[in-house]
CSV table of C-alpha atoms in Angstrom, one decimal:
chain,number,residue,atom,x,y,z
S,16,MET,CA,0.0,0.0,0.0
S,17,THR,CA,1.2,3.5,-0.9
S,18,THR,CA,0.2,6.6,1.0
S,19,VAL,CA,0.5,10.1,-0.5
S,20,LEU,CA,1.7,12.5,2.2
S,21,GLU,CA,2.2,15.7,0.3
S,22,THR,CA,1.6,17.2,-3.1
S,23,CYS,CA,3.2,20.5,-3.9
S,24,ARG,CA,4.4,22.7,-6.8
S,25,ILE,CA,8.1,23.5,-7.4
S,26,PRO,CA,8.9,26.6,-9.4
S,27,PRO,CA,12.2,27.7,-10.8
S,28,PRO,CA,14.1,29.9,-8.4
S,29,LYS,CA,14.2,33.7,-8.4
S,30,GLY,CA,16.4,35.0,-11.2
S,31,ALA,CA,15.0,32.6,-13.8
S,32,ALA,CA,13.7,34.0,-17.0
S,33,ALA,CA,10.2,35.6,-16.6
S,34,GLU,CA,8.8,34.2,-19.9
S,35,LEU,CA,9.8,31.8,-22.7
S,36,LEU,CA,7.8,30.9,-25.8
S,37,LEU,CA,9.1,28.2,-28.2
S,38,GLN,CA,7.2,27.1,-31.2
S,39,LEU,CA,7.3,23.3,-31.8
S,40,SER,CA,9.3,22.2,-34.8
S,41,PHE,CA,8.2,19.8,-37.5
S,42,PHE,CA,9.9,16.9,-35.8
S,43,ASP,CA,8.2,17.8,-32.4
S,44,MET,CA,4.7,17.6,-34.0
S,45,MET,CA,4.8,13.8,-34.4
S,46,TRP,CA,4.8,13.4,-30.6
S,47,LEU,CA,1.8,15.5,-29.9
S,48,HIS,CA,-0.7,12.7,-29.8
S,49,PHE,CA,1.4,10.0,-28.3
S,50,ASN,CA,0.5,8.6,-24.8
S,51,THR,CA,2.1,10.1,-21.8
S,52,THR,CA,5.5,8.6,-21.1
S,53,ARG,CA,5.9,7.1,-17.6
S,54,ARG,CA,9.1,5.9,-15.9
S,55,LEU,CA,10.2,4.6,-12.5
S,56,ILE,CA,13.7,5.0,-11.2
S,57,PHE,CA,14.6,3.0,-8.1
S,58,TYR,CA,17.5,3.9,-5.8
S,59,ASN,CA,19.1,1.4,-3.5
S,60,HIS,CA,19.4,3.9,-0.5
S,61,PRO,CA,18.2,2.6,2.9
S,62,CYS,CA,17.2,5.5,5.1
S,63,SER,CA,14.8,6.2,7.9
S,64,GLU,CA,11.6,8.2,7.5
S,65,ALA,CA,13.3,11.0,9.6
S,66,GLU,CA,16.2,11.3,7.2
S,67,PHE,CA,13.9,11.2,4.2
S,68,PHE,CA,11.6,13.9,5.4
S,69,ASN,CA,14.1,16.1,7.2
S,70,THR,CA,17.0,15.9,4.7
S,71,ILE,CA,16.3,14.2,1.4
S,72,VAL,CA,12.9,15.8,0.6
S,73,PRO,CA,14.0,19.4,1.4
S,74,ASN,CA,17.2,19.0,-0.6
S,75,LEU,CA,15.4,17.4,-3.5
S,76,LYS,CA,12.9,20.3,-3.7
S,77,HIS,CA,15.7,22.8,-3.6
S,78,SER,CA,17.8,20.9,-6.2
S,79,LEU,CA,14.7,20.5,-8.5
S,80,SER,CA,14.1,24.2,-8.3
S,81,LEU,CA,17.7,25.1,-9.2
S,82,THR,CA,17.7,22.5,-12.1
S,83,LEU,CA,14.5,24.1,-13.5
S,84,LYS,CA,16.4,27.4,-13.9
S,85,HIS,CA,18.6,25.7,-16.5
S,86,HIS,CA,15.8,23.5,-18.0
S,87,LEU,CA,13.0,26.1,-18.0
S,88,LEU,CA,10.8,24.2,-20.5
S,89,VAL,CA,10.3,21.4,-18.0
S,90,ALA,CA,8.2,23.8,-15.9
S,91,ALA,CA,6.4,25.1,-19.0
S,92,ASN,CA,3.1,24.1,-20.5
S,93,LEU,CA,2.1,23.0,-24.0
S,94,LEU,CA,-0.3,25.5,-25.7
S,95,TYR,CA,-2.4,23.4,-28.0
S,96,PRO,CA,-4.6,25.5,-30.3
S,97,LEU,CA,-8.3,24.7,-30.5
S,98,ASP,CA,-8.1,25.9,-34.1
S,99,ALA,CA,-5.1,24.0,-35.4
S,100,ASP,CA,-5.6,25.2,-38.9
S,101,ASN,CA,-4.7,28.8,-38.0
S,102,SER,CA,-2.4,28.4,-35.0
S,103,LYS,CA,0.6,26.2,-34.1
S,104,PRO,CA,1.3,24.5,-30.8
S,105,ALA,CA,4.0,26.0,-28.6
S,106,PHE,CA,5.7,25.6,-25.3
S,107,ARG,CA,5.2,28.5,-23.0
S,108,TYR,CA,6.7,29.3,-19.7
S,109,ILE,CA,5.6,32.4,-17.7
S,110,SER,CA,6.5,33.4,-14.2
S,111,GLY,CA,4.5,31.3,-11.7
S,112,ASP,CA,4.6,28.1,-13.7
S,113,SER,CA,5.9,25.1,-11.8
S,114,VAL,CA,6.3,21.3,-11.6
S,115,SER,CA,3.9,19.1,-9.6
S,116,LEU,CA,5.8,17.0,-7.0
S,117,THR,CA,4.2,14.3,-4.8
S,118,ILE,CA,5.8,12.8,-1.7
S,119,ALA,CA,4.7,9.3,-0.6
S,120,VAL,CA,5.6,6.3,1.5
S,121,SER,CA,5.0,2.7,0.4
S,122,GLY,CA,4.7,-0.6,2.2
S,123,LEU,CA,5.4,-2.6,-1.0
S,124,ASP,CA,8.3,-5.0,-1.2
S,125,PHE,CA,11.2,-3.0,-2.7
S,126,ASP,CA,13.3,-6.1,-3.6
S,127,GLU,CA,10.3,-7.7,-5.4
S,128,LEU,CA,9.7,-4.6,-7.4
S,129,VAL,CA,13.3,-4.4,-8.7
S,130,ALA,CA,13.8,-8.1,-9.1
S,131,SER,CA,14.7,-9.5,-12.5
S,132,HIS,CA,11.7,-11.7,-13.1
S,133,ALA,CA,8.1,-11.3,-14.3
S,134,ARG,CA,5.8,-9.6,-11.8
S,135,GLU,CA,2.3,-8.0,-11.8
S,136,SER,CA,2.5,-4.6,-13.4
S,137,ASP,CA,-0.5,-3.2,-11.4
S,138,GLN,CA,1.6,-2.7,-8.3
S,139,PHE,CA,3.8,-0.2,-10.0
S,140,TYR,CA,1.1,2.3,-10.8
S,141,ASP,CA,0.9,3.6,-7.1
S,142,LEU,CA,4.4,4.8,-7.6
S,143,LEU,CA,3.5,7.1,-10.5
S,144,PRO,CA,2.3,10.7,-10.1
S,145,ARG,CA,-1.2,11.7,-11.2
S,146,THR,CA,-1.1,13.6,-14.5
S,147,PRO,CA,-2.2,17.2,-14.0
S,148,LYS,CA,-5.4,18.1,-15.8
S,149,MET,CA,-5.6,20.2,-18.9
S,150,SER,CA,-7.3,23.6,-18.8
S,151,ASP,CA,-8.6,26.1,-21.3
S,152,GLU,CA,-7.2,29.6,-21.9
S,153,GLY,CA,-8.8,31.5,-24.7
S,154,SER,CA,-8.3,29.7,-27.9
S,155,TYR,CA,-5.8,27.2,-26.5
S,156,GLN,CA,-5.7,24.1,-24.3
S,157,ILE,CA,-3.1,24.3,-21.6
S,158,VAL,CA,-1.3,21.0,-21.2
S,159,PRO,CA,1.1,20.4,-18.2
S,160,LEU,CA,4.3,18.7,-19.5
S,161,ILE,CA,5.6,16.7,-16.5
S,162,SER,CA,4.8,15.6,-12.9
S,163,LEU,CA,7.0,13.7,-10.4
S,164,GLN,CA,6.5,11.5,-7.4
S,165,VAL,CA,9.1,10.5,-4.8
S,166,THR,CA,8.2,7.4,-2.8
S,167,LEU,CA,10.1,6.1,0.3
S,168,PHE,CA,10.4,2.4,1.1
S,169,PRO,CA,11.5,2.8,4.7
S,170,GLY,CA,14.8,1.2,5.4
S,171,ARG,CA,15.2,0.0,1.9
S,172,GLY,CA,15.2,2.6,-0.9
S,173,ILE,CA,13.5,5.4,-2.8
S,174,CYS,CA,11.6,5.4,-6.1
S,175,VAL,CA,11.2,8.5,-8.4
S,176,GLY,CA,8.2,8.3,-10.7
S,177,LEU,CA,7.9,10.5,-13.8
S,178,SER,CA,5.0,11.2,-16.1
S,179,ASN,CA,5.8,13.5,-19.0
S,180,HIS,CA,4.3,14.5,-22.3
S,181,HIS,CA,6.3,12.9,-25.1
S,182,SER,CA,6.7,16.2,-26.9
S,183,LEU,CA,8.8,17.5,-24.0
S,184,SER,CA,11.8,15.2,-24.5
S,185,ASP,CA,13.0,11.7,-25.4
S,186,GLY,CA,14.0,9.2,-22.7
S,187,ARG,CA,17.6,10.2,-22.7
S,188,SER,CA,16.9,13.9,-22.2
S,189,ILE,CA,14.4,13.5,-19.4
S,190,LEU,CA,16.7,11.1,-17.5
S,191,GLY,CA,19.5,13.5,-18.0
S,192,PHE,CA,17.3,16.1,-16.3
S,193,MET,CA,16.8,13.8,-13.4
S,194,LYS,CA,20.6,13.2,-13.2
S,195,TRP,CA,21.1,16.9,-12.8
S,196,THR,CA,18.5,17.0,-10.0
S,197,GLN,CA,20.0,14.0,-8.3
S,198,MET,CA,23.5,15.5,-8.4
S,199,GLY,CA,22.3,18.6,-6.7
S,200,CYS,CA,20.3,16.7,-4.1
S,201,ARG,CA,23.3,14.5,-3.3
S,202,ALA,CA,25.6,17.5,-3.0
S,203,HIS,CA,23.3,19.2,-0.5
S,204,THR,CA,22.8,15.9,1.4
S,205,ARG,CA,26.6,15.3,1.7
S,206,ALA,CA,27.2,18.9,2.8
S,207,ALA,CA,24.7,18.5,5.5
S,208,ALA,CA,26.1,15.2,6.6
S,209,ARG,CA,29.6,16.7,6.8
S,210,ALA,CA,28.4,19.6,8.9
S,211,ALA,CA,26.7,17.2,11.3
S,212,ALA,CA,29.4,14.6,11.4
S,213,SER,CA,31.0,15.8,14.6
S,214,ARG,CA,27.6,15.6,16.4
S,215,MET,CA,26.0,12.6,14.7
S,216,PRO,CA,28.5,10.2,13.0
S,217,ARG,CA,26.9,7.9,10.6
S,218,ALA,CA,27.8,5.7,7.6
S,219,SER,CA,26.5,7.1,4.3
S,220,SER,CA,26.5,5.7,0.7
S,221,PRO,CA,25.6,7.1,-2.7
S,222,CYS,CA,22.2,6.4,-4.2
S,223,PRO,CA,22.9,4.2,-7.1
S,224,TRP,CA,20.6,4.2,-10.1
S,225,ILE,CA,19.6,0.6,-10.3
S,226,LEU,CA,16.6,0.3,-12.5
S,227,ALA,CA,14.4,2.3,-14.8
S,228,ILE,CA,11.0,1.0,-16.0
S,229,GLY,CA,8.8,2.5,-18.7
S,230,LEU,CA,5.1,1.9,-18.2
């Protein structure tokens, strides 16, 4: 069973561009009507709930925000014209746009989920974020491009679930974005651990990327 504890919005930090509009290219158009791409990334990182909520989650939110400054389109929306004959789809970011982030805890068997054998696919869907709903604005539909969910398996590991519109990026690019976010989160976590080492010595290890699953 997976329990959602928090759903929030993460914007780029102050100092990011106030607005960005990018028309889709001919090669982008082919992805407009594809299904949403969904991925799960599992990290073998045993940690307590206290460490997860007090250290990892705040650092992740901060790192995600900083990463969005350099990947602004991830926080953008797709503008899809209701009259496609006279207007073209475009990516638009304006100040205030943000990425949906869900924080959850799961009681599922981490080792079973990452094992190299056939298993029921239904159990993976609790680890994926809900896709934000589309809305209307004038003569356009506003389509959110991405949402994320971070799920803790207490004492065993962490799973990051992504759901993104295929026109935003291919698999390599979106996983590259997650690597940037992970690097920032790890740097902040290690800095905090070094600062607290004299008061609370503990063994720490990196969060290896052990499995990615497309659903």
